[in-house]
């Protein structure tokens, strides 16, 4: 016997996110009535995670569904929603949720105009597009945005998928997404750069060297915040910072390399925040910036902030 409140769900976009969330909703006993999949990879993913679910055209999925999940790239979302509105596809009372981190419900204005109910459900995790993601959802939060009266519906859907909903105001969606991208995406770049450096000096398995260090650092940072900060910048060890930067300049073949640019930018930001928290003195901040400036003007347009120990520049406010 079906549980009450079960919905017919249509998945538009069988990418890594859409297929996994469709499988999670199916596990909660909702009926997935159709999925759209264009590429061979998305078709294979749909077959693996949503076996037996028919692959249909987008308009047919919308017509069949009580809940439509739009799991498409950010830049395609607005055009897709508007195009379906022109076709008269949206139905009064229908739930329409997208998985974009950047947008709230404003981008679903054509949905609202048709009498459907807009929801924004963004999972704050990275996806592999495989079944192991279903387990990871149990430790995941979703950034949820909806009209106040509809927020409990959005929250309930997230809970049914095994995750935790966190309400994000419409006006805060871009900053919310920037925070996630800044931490997750840029961490991958930093790890890749560090691995490259180690590999190039003969370390055969950089992941074995970096893994314990990075896991401990992340755990400490999440538990203790910036009080967990260690290293030469936090100590005001200007000589070491200067030596690092000079070595990276030589490695990059000049001041325009991406590894040096990342090191300089992060060293400046770390030093500025350390001063704001009383970990460094104002003079130490100036010394660190001067040591980095001594490398010459970078070729990549890297900004050179002035010494602003009190954090009075607009960009330094927290």
PDB file of C-alpha atoms in Angstrom:
ATOM      1  CA  UNK A   1       0.000   0.000   0.000  1.00  0.00           C
ATOM      2  CA  UNK A   2       1.423   3.359  -1.036  1.00  0.00           C
ATOM      3  CA  UNK A   3       2.258   5.908   1.646  1.00  0.00           C
ATOM      4  CA  UNK A   4       0.057   9.025   1.658  1.00  0.00           C
ATOM      5  CA  UNK A   5       1.337  12.064  -0.148  1.00  0.00           C
ATOM      6  CA  UNK A   6       3.341  10.127  -2.719  1.00  0.00           C
ATOM      7  CA  UNK A   7       3.956  12.062  -5.920  1.00  0.00           C
ATOM      8  CA  UNK A   8       4.494  11.299  -9.563  1.00  0.00           C
ATOM      9  CA  UNK A   9       7.975  12.724 -10.167  1.00  0.00           C
ATOM     10  CA  UNK A  10       9.517  13.729 -13.482  1.00  0.00           C
ATOM     11  CA  UNK A  11      13.275  14.230 -13.791  1.00  0.00           C
ATOM     12  CA  UNK A  12      14.488  16.661 -16.429  1.00  0.00           C
ATOM     13  CA  UNK A  13      18.183  16.028 -16.814  1.00  0.00           C
ATOM     14  CA  UNK A  14      19.701  12.630 -16.015  1.00  0.00           C
ATOM     15  CA  UNK A  15      23.056  14.124 -15.107  1.00  0.00           C
ATOM     16  CA  UNK A  16      24.932  13.164 -11.958  1.00  0.00           C
ATOM     17  CA  UNK A  17      22.574  15.190  -9.751  1.00  0.00           C
ATOM     18  CA  UNK A  18      19.221  14.504 -11.395  1.00  0.00           C
ATOM     19  CA  UNK A  19      19.590  10.737 -11.589  1.00  0.00           C
ATOM     20  CA  UNK A  20      20.748  10.448  -7.971  1.00  0.00           C
ATOM     21  CA  UNK A  21      18.005  12.677  -6.567  1.00  0.00           C
ATOM     22  CA  UNK A  22      15.449  10.815  -8.662  1.00  0.00           C
ATOM     23  CA  UNK A  23      16.672   7.561  -7.125  1.00  0.00           C
ATOM     24  CA  UNK A  24      16.462   9.092  -3.637  1.00  0.00           C
ATOM     25  CA  UNK A  25      12.869  10.210  -4.207  1.00  0.00           C
ATOM     26  CA  UNK A  26      12.041   6.779  -5.592  1.00  0.00           C
ATOM     27  CA  UNK A  27      13.504   5.207  -2.452  1.00  0.00           C
ATOM     28  CA  UNK A  28      11.074   7.393  -0.488  1.00  0.00           C
ATOM     29  CA  UNK A  29       8.272   5.662  -2.450  1.00  0.00           C
ATOM     30  CA  UNK A  30       7.540   8.478  -4.850  1.00  0.00           C
ATOM     31  CA  UNK A  31       6.869   7.244  -8.381  1.00  0.00           C
ATOM     32  CA  UNK A  32       9.364   8.456 -10.977  1.00  0.00           C
ATOM     33  CA  UNK A  33       7.196   8.653 -14.081  1.00  0.00           C
ATOM     34  CA  UNK A  34       9.802   9.722 -16.596  1.00  0.00           C
ATOM     35  CA  UNK A  35      13.309  11.046 -17.123  1.00  0.00           C
ATOM     36  CA  UNK A  36      14.939  13.008 -19.922  1.00  0.00           C
ATOM     37  CA  UNK A  37      18.345  11.843 -21.140  1.00  0.00           C
ATOM     38  CA  UNK A  38      20.068  12.952 -24.304  1.00  0.00           C
ATOM     39  CA  UNK A  39      23.658  11.745 -24.157  1.00  0.00           C
ATOM     40  CA  UNK A  40      24.732   8.118 -24.014  1.00  0.00           C
ATOM     41  CA  UNK A  41      26.245   8.717 -20.562  1.00  0.00           C
ATOM     42  CA  UNK A  42      22.993  10.129 -19.197  1.00  0.00           C
ATOM     43  CA  UNK A  43      21.003   7.243 -20.670  1.00  0.00           C
ATOM     44  CA  UNK A  44      23.313   4.732 -19.034  1.00  0.00           C
ATOM     45  CA  UNK A  45      23.080   6.619 -15.754  1.00  0.00           C
ATOM     46  CA  UNK A  46      19.290   6.652 -15.934  1.00  0.00           C
ATOM     47  CA  UNK A  47      19.211   2.912 -16.596  1.00  0.00           C
ATOM     48  CA  UNK A  48      21.548   2.225 -13.660  1.00  0.00           C
ATOM     49  CA  UNK A  49      19.922   4.467 -11.053  1.00  0.00           C
ATOM     50  CA  UNK A  50      16.331   4.548 -12.324  1.00  0.00           C
ATOM     51  CA  UNK A  51      15.764   1.104 -13.843  1.00  0.00           C
ATOM     52  CA  UNK A  52      12.406   0.729 -15.539  1.00  0.00           C
ATOM     53  CA  UNK A  53      11.745   4.471 -15.699  1.00  0.00           C
ATOM     54  CA  UNK A  54      10.895   5.513 -19.267  1.00  0.00           C
ATOM     55  CA  UNK A  55      13.087   8.022 -21.069  1.00  0.00           C
ATOM     56  CA  UNK A  56      10.676  10.624 -22.423  1.00  0.00           C
ATOM     57  CA  UNK A  57      10.600  14.001 -24.107  1.00  0.00           C
ATOM     58  CA  UNK A  58      10.662  16.938 -21.715  1.00  0.00           C
ATOM     59  CA  UNK A  59       7.149  18.193 -22.425  1.00  0.00           C
ATOM     60  CA  UNK A  60       5.683  14.740 -21.896  1.00  0.00           C
ATOM     61  CA  UNK A  61       7.466  14.456 -18.548  1.00  0.00           C
ATOM     62  CA  UNK A  62       5.970  17.758 -17.400  1.00  0.00           C
ATOM     63  CA  UNK A  63       2.495  16.670 -18.486  1.00  0.00           C
ATOM     64  CA  UNK A  64       2.736  13.439 -16.469  1.00  0.00           C
ATOM     65  CA  UNK A  65       4.295  14.825 -13.275  1.00  0.00           C
ATOM     66  CA  UNK A  66       3.033  16.248 -10.007  1.00  0.00           C
ATOM     67  CA  UNK A  67       6.607  17.168  -9.091  1.00  0.00           C
ATOM     68  CA  UNK A  68       9.053  18.217 -11.821  1.00  0.00           C
ATOM     69  CA  UNK A  69      12.723  18.218 -10.858  1.00  0.00           C
ATOM     70  CA  UNK A  70      14.826  20.443 -13.106  1.00  0.00           C
ATOM     71  CA  UNK A  71      18.421  19.219 -12.844  1.00  0.00           C
ATOM     72  CA  UNK A  72      20.009  21.199 -15.665  1.00  0.00           C
ATOM     73  CA  UNK A  73      22.998  23.595 -15.853  1.00  0.00           C
ATOM     74  CA  UNK A  74      22.460  27.066 -14.392  1.00  0.00           C
ATOM     75  CA  UNK A  75      22.749  28.817 -17.744  1.00  0.00           C
ATOM     76  CA  UNK A  76      20.114  26.561 -19.322  1.00  0.00           C
ATOM     77  CA  UNK A  77      17.548  26.843 -16.546  1.00  0.00           C
ATOM     78  CA  UNK A  78      15.890  30.149 -17.403  1.00  0.00           C
ATOM     79  CA  UNK A  79      15.490  29.359 -21.083  1.00  0.00           C
ATOM     80  CA  UNK A  80      14.071  25.910 -20.317  1.00  0.00           C
ATOM     81  CA  UNK A  81      11.504  27.268 -17.870  1.00  0.00           C
ATOM     82  CA  UNK A  82      10.432  30.074 -20.209  1.00  0.00           C
ATOM     83  CA  UNK A  83      10.229  27.744 -23.210  1.00  0.00           C
ATOM     84  CA  UNK A  84       7.961  25.310 -21.400  1.00  0.00           C
ATOM     85  CA  UNK A  85       5.787  28.224 -20.280  1.00  0.00           C
ATOM     86  CA  UNK A  86       5.335  29.310 -23.918  1.00  0.00           C
ATOM     87  CA  UNK A  87       4.183  25.778 -24.695  1.00  0.00           C
ATOM     88  CA  UNK A  88       1.648  25.969 -21.866  1.00  0.00           C
ATOM     89  CA  UNK A  89       3.259  22.957 -20.203  1.00  0.00           C
ATOM     90  CA  UNK A  90       3.185  24.084 -16.554  1.00  0.00           C
ATOM     91  CA  UNK A  91       0.087  23.060 -14.615  1.00  0.00           C
ATOM     92  CA  UNK A  92      -1.696  24.769 -11.704  1.00  0.00           C
ATOM     93  CA  UNK A  93      -0.762  23.186  -8.383  1.00  0.00           C
ATOM     94  CA  UNK A  94       2.209  21.329  -9.857  1.00  0.00           C
ATOM     95  CA  UNK A  95       5.438  21.391  -7.817  1.00  0.00           C
ATOM     96  CA  UNK A  96       8.456  22.552  -9.836  1.00  0.00           C
ATOM     97  CA  UNK A  97      11.869  22.326  -8.163  1.00  0.00           C
ATOM     98  CA  UNK A  98      15.284  23.139  -9.573  1.00  0.00           C
ATOM     99  CA  UNK A  99      18.662  22.046  -8.207  1.00  0.00           C
ATOM    100  CA  UNK A 100      20.711  25.153  -9.033  1.00  0.00           C
ATOM    101  CA  UNK A 101      22.747  26.651  -6.221  1.00  0.00           C
ATOM    102  CA  UNK A 102      22.904  30.093  -7.779  1.00  0.00           C
ATOM    103  CA  UNK A 103      19.192  30.708  -8.201  1.00  0.00           C
ATOM    104  CA  UNK A 104      16.272  30.865  -5.826  1.00  0.00           C
ATOM    105  CA  UNK A 105      12.651  30.787  -6.957  1.00  0.00           C
ATOM    106  CA  UNK A 106      12.788  34.059  -8.913  1.00  0.00           C
ATOM    107  CA  UNK A 107      13.997  32.273 -12.021  1.00  0.00           C
ATOM    108  CA  UNK A 108      10.823  30.163 -11.869  1.00  0.00           C
ATOM    109  CA  UNK A 109       8.561  33.204 -12.393  1.00  0.00           C
ATOM    110  CA  UNK A 110       6.889  31.637 -15.478  1.00  0.00           C
ATOM    111  CA  UNK A 111       6.084  28.603 -13.322  1.00  0.00           C
ATOM    112  CA  UNK A 112       4.412  30.788 -10.716  1.00  0.00           C
ATOM    113  CA  UNK A 113       2.486  32.676 -13.407  1.00  0.00           C
ATOM    114  CA  UNK A 114       0.976  29.384 -14.552  1.00  0.00           C
ATOM    115  CA  UNK A 115      -0.213  28.560 -11.035  1.00  0.00           C
ATOM    116  CA  UNK A 116       2.496  25.999 -10.298  1.00  0.00           C
ATOM    117  CA  UNK A 117       4.574  26.052  -7.126  1.00  0.00           C
ATOM    118  CA  UNK A 118       8.266  27.004  -7.416  1.00  0.00           C
ATOM    119  CA  UNK A 119      10.928  25.441  -5.161  1.00  0.00           C
ATOM    120  CA  UNK A 120      14.736  25.625  -5.095  1.00  0.00           C
ATOM    121  CA  UNK A 121      16.480  22.519  -3.703  1.00  0.00           C
ATOM    122  CA  UNK A 122      20.276  22.602  -3.976  1.00  0.00           C
ATOM    123  CA  UNK A 123      22.337  19.741  -2.519  1.00  0.00           C
ATOM    124  CA  UNK A 124      25.560  21.051  -0.996  1.00  0.00           C
ATOM    125  CA  UNK A 125      27.735  18.160  -2.104  1.00  0.00           C
ATOM    126  CA  UNK A 126      29.627  16.917  -5.122  1.00  0.00           C
ATOM    127  CA  UNK A 127      28.184  14.007  -7.086  1.00  0.00           C
ATOM    128  CA  UNK A 128      29.729  11.039  -8.846  1.00  0.00           C
ATOM    129  CA  UNK A 129      26.463   9.997 -10.475  1.00  0.00           C
ATOM    130  CA  UNK A 130      26.730   6.567  -8.900  1.00  0.00           C
ATOM    131  CA  UNK A 131      24.771   4.754  -6.219  1.00  0.00           C
ATOM    132  CA  UNK A 132      27.302   5.656  -3.516  1.00  0.00           C
ATOM    133  CA  UNK A 133      25.928   9.211  -3.705  1.00  0.00           C
ATOM    134  CA  UNK A 134      22.705   7.942  -2.129  1.00  0.00           C
ATOM    135  CA  UNK A 135      24.657   7.110   1.023  1.00  0.00           C
ATOM    136  CA  UNK A 136      26.416  10.471   0.958  1.00  0.00           C
ATOM    137  CA  UNK A 137      23.057  12.229   0.909  1.00  0.00           C
ATOM    138  CA  UNK A 138      22.576  11.057   4.494  1.00  0.00           C
ATOM    139  CA  UNK A 139      25.347  13.461   5.554  1.00  0.00           C
ATOM    140  CA  UNK A 140      24.341  16.260   3.197  1.00  0.00           C
ATOM    141  CA  UNK A 141      22.494  19.553   3.595  1.00  0.00           C
ATOM    142  CA  UNK A 142      20.340  21.250   0.956  1.00  0.00           C
ATOM    143  CA  UNK A 143      20.039  24.975   0.486  1.00  0.00           C
ATOM    144  CA  UNK A 144      16.251  25.400   0.267  1.00  0.00           C
ATOM    145  CA  UNK A 145      14.347  28.438  -0.968  1.00  0.00           C
ATOM    146  CA  UNK A 146      10.577  28.701  -1.308  1.00  0.00           C
ATOM    147  CA  UNK A 147       7.648  30.940  -0.456  1.00  0.00           C
ATOM    148  CA  UNK A 148       7.002  30.865   3.286  1.00  0.00           C
ATOM    149  CA  UNK A 149       3.806  28.840   2.900  1.00  0.00           C
ATOM    150  CA  UNK A 150       5.555  26.290   0.681  1.00  0.00           C
ATOM    151  CA  UNK A 151       8.807  26.009   2.617  1.00  0.00           C
ATOM    152  CA  UNK A 152       7.572  23.009   4.657  1.00  0.00           C
ATOM    153  CA  UNK A 153       6.929  21.126   1.399  1.00  0.00           C
ATOM    154  CA  UNK A 154      10.462  21.807   0.181  1.00  0.00           C
ATOM    155  CA  UNK A 155      11.908  20.823   3.544  1.00  0.00           C
ATOM    156  CA  UNK A 156       9.886  17.609   3.647  1.00  0.00           C
ATOM    157  CA  UNK A 157      11.145  16.558   0.210  1.00  0.00           C
ATOM    158  CA  UNK A 158      14.745  17.033   1.350  1.00  0.00           C
ATOM    159  CA  UNK A 159      14.168  15.072   4.549  1.00  0.00           C
ATOM    160  CA  UNK A 160      12.608  12.255   2.527  1.00  0.00           C
ATOM    161  CA  UNK A 161      15.790  12.078   0.471  1.00  0.00           C
ATOM    162  CA  UNK A 162      17.706  11.553   3.718  1.00  0.00           C
ATOM    163  CA  UNK A 163      19.312  14.983   3.879  1.00  0.00           C
ATOM    164  CA  UNK A 164      18.962  18.097   6.034  1.00  0.00           C
ATOM    165  CA  UNK A 165      17.238  21.237   4.688  1.00  0.00           C
ATOM    166  CA  UNK A 166      18.664  24.682   5.451  1.00  0.00           C
ATOM    167  CA  UNK A 167      16.543  27.689   4.481  1.00  0.00           C
ATOM    168  CA  UNK A 168      18.355  30.253   2.292  1.00  0.00           C
ATOM    169  CA  UNK A 169      16.756  33.630   1.569  1.00  0.00           C
ATOM    170  CA  UNK A 170      16.153  34.471  -2.087  1.00  0.00           C
ATOM    171  CA  UNK A 171      18.467  37.484  -1.894  1.00  0.00           C
ATOM    172  CA  UNK A 172      21.282  35.381  -0.433  1.00  0.00           C
ATOM    173  CA  UNK A 173      21.390  32.603  -3.029  1.00  0.00           C
ATOM    174  CA  UNK A 174      24.366  33.945  -4.985  1.00  0.00           C
ATOM    175  CA  UNK A 175      26.486  34.447  -1.863  1.00  0.00           C
ATOM    176  CA  UNK A 176      25.426  31.011  -0.639  1.00  0.00           C
ATOM    177  CA  UNK A 177      26.572  29.418  -3.867  1.00  0.00           C
ATOM    178  CA  UNK A 178      29.771  31.483  -3.967  1.00  0.00           C
ATOM    179  CA  UNK A 179      30.674  30.225  -0.494  1.00  0.00           C
ATOM    180  CA  UNK A 180      30.269  26.611  -1.557  1.00  0.00           C
ATOM    181  CA  UNK A 181      32.119  27.048  -4.849  1.00  0.00           C
ATOM    182  CA  UNK A 182      34.943  28.998  -3.203  1.00  0.00           C
ATOM    183  CA  UNK A 183      35.551  26.233  -0.686  1.00  0.00           C
ATOM    184  CA  UNK A 184      34.955  23.126  -2.768  1.00  0.00           C
ATOM    185  CA  UNK A 185      36.099  24.075  -6.263  1.00  0.00           C
ATOM    186  CA  UNK A 186      39.139  26.070  -5.211  1.00  0.00           C
ATOM    187  CA  UNK A 187      40.193  23.353  -2.796  1.00  0.00           C
ATOM    188  CA  UNK A 188      40.429  20.979  -5.757  1.00  0.00           C
ATOM    189  CA  UNK A 189      42.682  23.473  -7.549  1.00  0.00           C
ATOM    190  CA  UNK A 190      44.909  23.888  -4.486  1.00  0.00           C
ATOM    191  CA  UNK A 191      45.210  20.130  -4.023  1.00  0.00           C
ATOM    192  CA  UNK A 192      45.994  19.670  -7.713  1.00  0.00           C
ATOM    193  CA  UNK A 193      48.698  22.347  -7.586  1.00  0.00           C
ATOM    194  CA  UNK A 194      50.280  20.882  -4.447  1.00  0.00           C
ATOM    195  CA  UNK A 195      50.177  17.385  -5.910  1.00  0.00           C
ATOM    196  CA  UNK A 196      51.831  18.665  -9.075  1.00  0.00           C
ATOM    197  CA  UNK A 197      54.664  20.275  -7.096  1.00  0.00           C
ATOM    198  CA  UNK A 198      55.313  17.106  -5.105  1.00  0.00           C
ATOM    199  CA  UNK A 199      55.148  14.876  -8.151  1.00  0.00           C
ATOM    200  CA  UNK A 200      57.596  17.114 -10.007  1.00  0.00           C
ATOM    201  CA  UNK A 201      60.179  16.831  -7.214  1.00  0.00           C
ATOM    202  CA  UNK A 202      59.927  13.056  -7.265  1.00  0.00           C
ATOM    203  CA  UNK A 203      57.194  12.167  -4.781  1.00  0.00           C
ATOM    204  CA  UNK A 204      55.543   9.134  -6.382  1.00  0.00           C
ATOM    205  CA  UNK A 205      52.303   9.187  -4.373  1.00  0.00           C
ATOM    206  CA  UNK A 206      51.522  12.797  -3.391  1.00  0.00           C
ATOM    207  CA  UNK A 207      48.024  11.802  -2.317  1.00  0.00           C
ATOM    208  CA  UNK A 208      49.509   9.655   0.472  1.00  0.00           C
ATOM    209  CA  UNK A 209      51.550  12.585   1.725  1.00  0.00           C
ATOM    210  CA  UNK A 210      48.784  15.176   1.407  1.00  0.00           C
ATOM    211  CA  UNK A 211      45.840  13.016   2.502  1.00  0.00           C
ATOM    212  CA  UNK A 212      46.471  12.877   6.266  1.00  0.00           C
ATOM    213  CA  UNK A 213      47.536  16.532   6.344  1.00  0.00           C
ATOM    214  CA  UNK A 214      44.504  17.794   4.445  1.00  0.00           C
ATOM    215  CA  UNK A 215      41.989  15.623   6.298  1.00  0.00           C
ATOM    216  CA  UNK A 216      43.320  16.808   9.660  1.00  0.00           C
ATOM    217  CA  UNK A 217      43.383  20.419   8.479  1.00  0.00           C
ATOM    218  CA  UNK A 218      39.800  20.281   7.255  1.00  0.00           C
ATOM    219  CA  UNK A 219      38.553  18.626  10.434  1.00  0.00           C
ATOM    220  CA  UNK A 220      40.379  21.168  12.594  1.00  0.00           C
ATOM    221  CA  UNK A 221      39.150  24.117  10.534  1.00  0.00           C
ATOM    222  CA  UNK A 222      35.538  22.940  10.670  1.00  0.00           C
ATOM    223  CA  UNK A 223      35.764  22.303  14.418  1.00  0.00           C
ATOM    224  CA  UNK A 224      37.819  25.321  15.500  1.00  0.00           C
ATOM    225  CA  UNK A 225      37.588  27.855  12.695  1.00  0.00           C
ATOM    226  CA  UNK A 226      40.543  30.138  12.118  1.00  0.00           C
ATOM    227  CA  UNK A 227      42.000  29.380  15.536  1.00  0.00           C
ATOM    228  CA  UNK A 228      43.229  26.170  13.870  1.00  0.00           C
ATOM    229  CA  UNK A 229      45.454  28.200  11.528  1.00  0.00           C
ATOM    230  CA  UNK A 230      49.143  27.266  11.572  1.00  0.00           C
ATOM    231  CA  UNK A 231      52.078  27.780   9.236  1.00  0.00           C
ATOM    232  CA  UNK A 232      54.519  30.520   8.266  1.00  0.00           C
ATOM    233  CA  UNK A 233      51.966  33.218   7.465  1.00  0.00           C
ATOM    234  CA  UNK A 234      50.183  32.839  10.795  1.00  0.00           C
ATOM    235  CA  UNK A 235      53.558  32.885  12.583  1.00  0.00           C
ATOM    236  CA  UNK A 236      54.708  35.965  10.699  1.00  0.00           C
ATOM    237  CA  UNK A 237      57.652  34.003   9.319  1.00  0.00           C
ATOM    238  CA  UNK A 238      58.402  36.435   6.516  1.00  0.00           C
ATOM    239  CA  UNK A 239      61.611  34.748   5.428  1.00  0.00           C
ATOM    240  CA  UNK A 240      59.849  31.442   4.803  1.00  0.00           C
ATOM    241  CA  UNK A 241      56.986  33.102   2.916  1.00  0.00           C
ATOM    242  CA  UNK A 242      59.486  34.948   0.732  1.00  0.00           C
ATOM    243  CA  UNK A 243      61.443  31.751   0.081  1.00  0.00           C
ATOM    244  CA  UNK A 244      58.246  29.888  -0.871  1.00  0.00           C
ATOM    245  CA  UNK A 245      57.232  32.614  -3.278  1.00  0.00           C
ATOM    246  CA  UNK A 246      60.683  32.845  -4.881  1.00  0.00           C
ATOM    247  CA  UNK A 247      60.816  29.074  -5.384  1.00  0.00           C
ATOM    248  CA  UNK A 248      57.336  29.059  -6.911  1.00  0.00           C
ATOM    249  CA  UNK A 249      58.278  31.935  -9.223  1.00  0.00           C
ATOM    250  CA  UNK A 250      61.227  29.919 -10.496  1.00  0.00           C
ATOM    251  CA  UNK A 251      59.048  26.812 -10.806  1.00  0.00           C
ATOM    252  CA  UNK A 252      56.386  28.684 -12.769  1.00  0.00           C
ATOM    253  CA  UNK A 253      58.993  30.249 -15.039  1.00  0.00           C
ATOM    254  CA  UNK A 254      58.138  33.786 -13.994  1.00  0.00           C
ATOM    255  CA  UNK A 255      55.553  35.820 -12.119  1.00  0.00           C
ATOM    256  CA  UNK A 256      52.639  34.770 -14.343  1.00  0.00           C
ATOM    257  CA  UNK A 257      52.199  31.141 -13.299  1.00  0.00           C
ATOM    258  CA  UNK A 258      48.998  29.897 -11.717  1.00  0.00           C
ATOM    259  CA  UNK A 259      50.695  28.214  -8.725  1.00  0.00           C
ATOM    260  CA  UNK A 260      52.519  31.388  -7.697  1.00  0.00           C
ATOM    261  CA  UNK A 261      49.397  33.490  -8.265  1.00  0.00           C
ATOM    262  CA  UNK A 262      47.352  31.223  -6.002  1.00  0.00           C
ATOM    263  CA  UNK A 263      50.032  31.175  -3.307  1.00  0.00           C
ATOM    264  CA  UNK A 264      50.368  34.967  -3.311  1.00  0.00           C
ATOM    265  CA  UNK A 265      46.618  35.567  -3.223  1.00  0.00           C
ATOM    266  CA  UNK A 266      46.020  33.085  -0.413  1.00  0.00           C
ATOM    267  CA  UNK A 267      49.047  34.309   1.585  1.00  0.00           C
ATOM    268  CA  UNK A 268      47.754  37.882   1.400  1.00  0.00           C
ATOM    269  CA  UNK A 269      44.232  36.866   2.403  1.00  0.00           C
ATOM    270  CA  UNK A 270      45.500  34.659   5.231  1.00  0.00           C
ATOM    271  CA  UNK A 271      47.744  37.397   6.586  1.00  0.00           C
ATOM    272  CA  UNK A 272      44.979  40.007   6.437  1.00  0.00           C
ATOM    273  CA  UNK A 273      42.557  37.759   8.324  1.00  0.00           C
ATOM    274  CA  UNK A 274      45.261  36.839  10.848  1.00  0.00           C
ATOM    275  CA  UNK A 275      45.791  40.518  11.640  1.00  0.00           C
ATOM    276  CA  UNK A 276      42.058  41.115  12.003  1.00  0.00           C
ATOM    277  CA  UNK A 277      42.012  38.373  14.666  1.00  0.00           C
ATOM    278  CA  UNK A 278      45.074  39.544  16.514  1.00  0.00           C
ATOM    279  CA  UNK A 279      47.286  36.659  15.413  1.00  0.00           C
ATOM    280  CA  UNK A 280      49.694  38.986  13.595  1.00  0.00           C
ATOM    281  CA  UNK A 281      50.806  42.562  14.180  1.00  0.00           C
ATOM    282  CA  UNK A 282      50.305  45.291  11.627  1.00  0.00           C
ATOM    283  CA  UNK A 283      53.983  45.475  10.856  1.00  0.00           C
ATOM    284  CA  UNK A 284      54.099  41.747  10.132  1.00  0.00           C
ATOM    285  CA  UNK A 285      51.312  42.115   7.589  1.00  0.00           C
ATOM    286  CA  UNK A 286      53.278  44.863   5.857  1.00  0.00           C
ATOM    287  CA  UNK A 287      56.413  42.709   5.849  1.00  0.00           C
ATOM    288  CA  UNK A 288      54.564  39.758   4.298  1.00  0.00           C
ATOM    289  CA  UNK A 289      52.998  41.917   1.593  1.00  0.00           C
ATOM    290  CA  UNK A 290      56.343  43.585   0.891  1.00  0.00           C
ATOM    291  CA  UNK A 291      58.015  40.186   0.538  1.00  0.00           C
ATOM    292  CA  UNK A 292      55.360  39.125  -1.965  1.00  0.00           C
ATOM    293  CA  UNK A 293      55.594  42.454  -3.806  1.00  0.00           C
ATOM    294  CA  UNK A 294      59.350  42.009  -4.175  1.00  0.00           C
ATOM    295  CA  UNK A 295      58.706  39.300  -6.778  1.00  0.00           C
ATOM    296  CA  UNK A 296      57.643  41.915  -9.301  1.00  0.00           C
ATOM    297  CA  UNK A 297      54.357  42.602 -11.018  1.00  0.00           C
ATOM    298  CA  UNK A 298      52.492  39.410 -11.953  1.00  0.00           C
ATOM    299  CA  UNK A 299      51.453  38.912 -15.555  1.00  0.00           C
ATOM    300  CA  UNK A 300      48.015  37.519 -14.729  1.00  0.00           C
ATOM    301  CA  UNK A 301      46.309  40.624 -13.367  1.00  0.00           C
ATOM    302  CA  UNK A 302      46.559  39.544  -9.721  1.00  0.00           C
ATOM    303  CA  UNK A 303      45.332  42.337  -7.499  1.00  0.00           C
ATOM    304  CA  UNK A 304      47.755  43.868  -5.046  1.00  0.00           C
ATOM    305  CA  UNK A 305      45.753  45.004  -2.019  1.00  0.00           C
ATOM    306  CA  UNK A 306      47.216  47.716   0.150  1.00  0.00           C
ATOM    307  CA  UNK A 307      48.175  47.042   3.742  1.00  0.00           C
ATOM    308  CA  UNK A 308      44.867  47.395   5.543  1.00  0.00           C
ATOM    309  CA  UNK A 309      45.329  45.711   8.914  1.00  0.00           C
ATOM    310  CA  UNK A 310      42.101  46.966  10.401  1.00  0.00           C
ATOM    311  CA  UNK A 311      40.084  45.377   7.615  1.00  0.00           C
ATOM    312  CA  UNK A 312      38.506  48.680   6.606  1.00  0.00           C
ATOM    313  CA  UNK A 313      38.487  48.068   2.871  1.00  0.00           C
ATOM    314  CA  UNK A 314      35.073  47.112   1.551  1.00  0.00           C
ATOM    315  CA  UNK A 315      36.366  43.711   0.442  1.00  0.00           C
ATOM    316  CA  UNK A 316      37.663  42.905   3.931  1.00  0.00           C
ATOM    317  CA  UNK A 317      34.345  43.106   5.770  1.00  0.00           C
ATOM    318  CA  UNK A 318      32.970  39.853   7.122  1.00  0.00           C
TER     319      UNK A 318
END
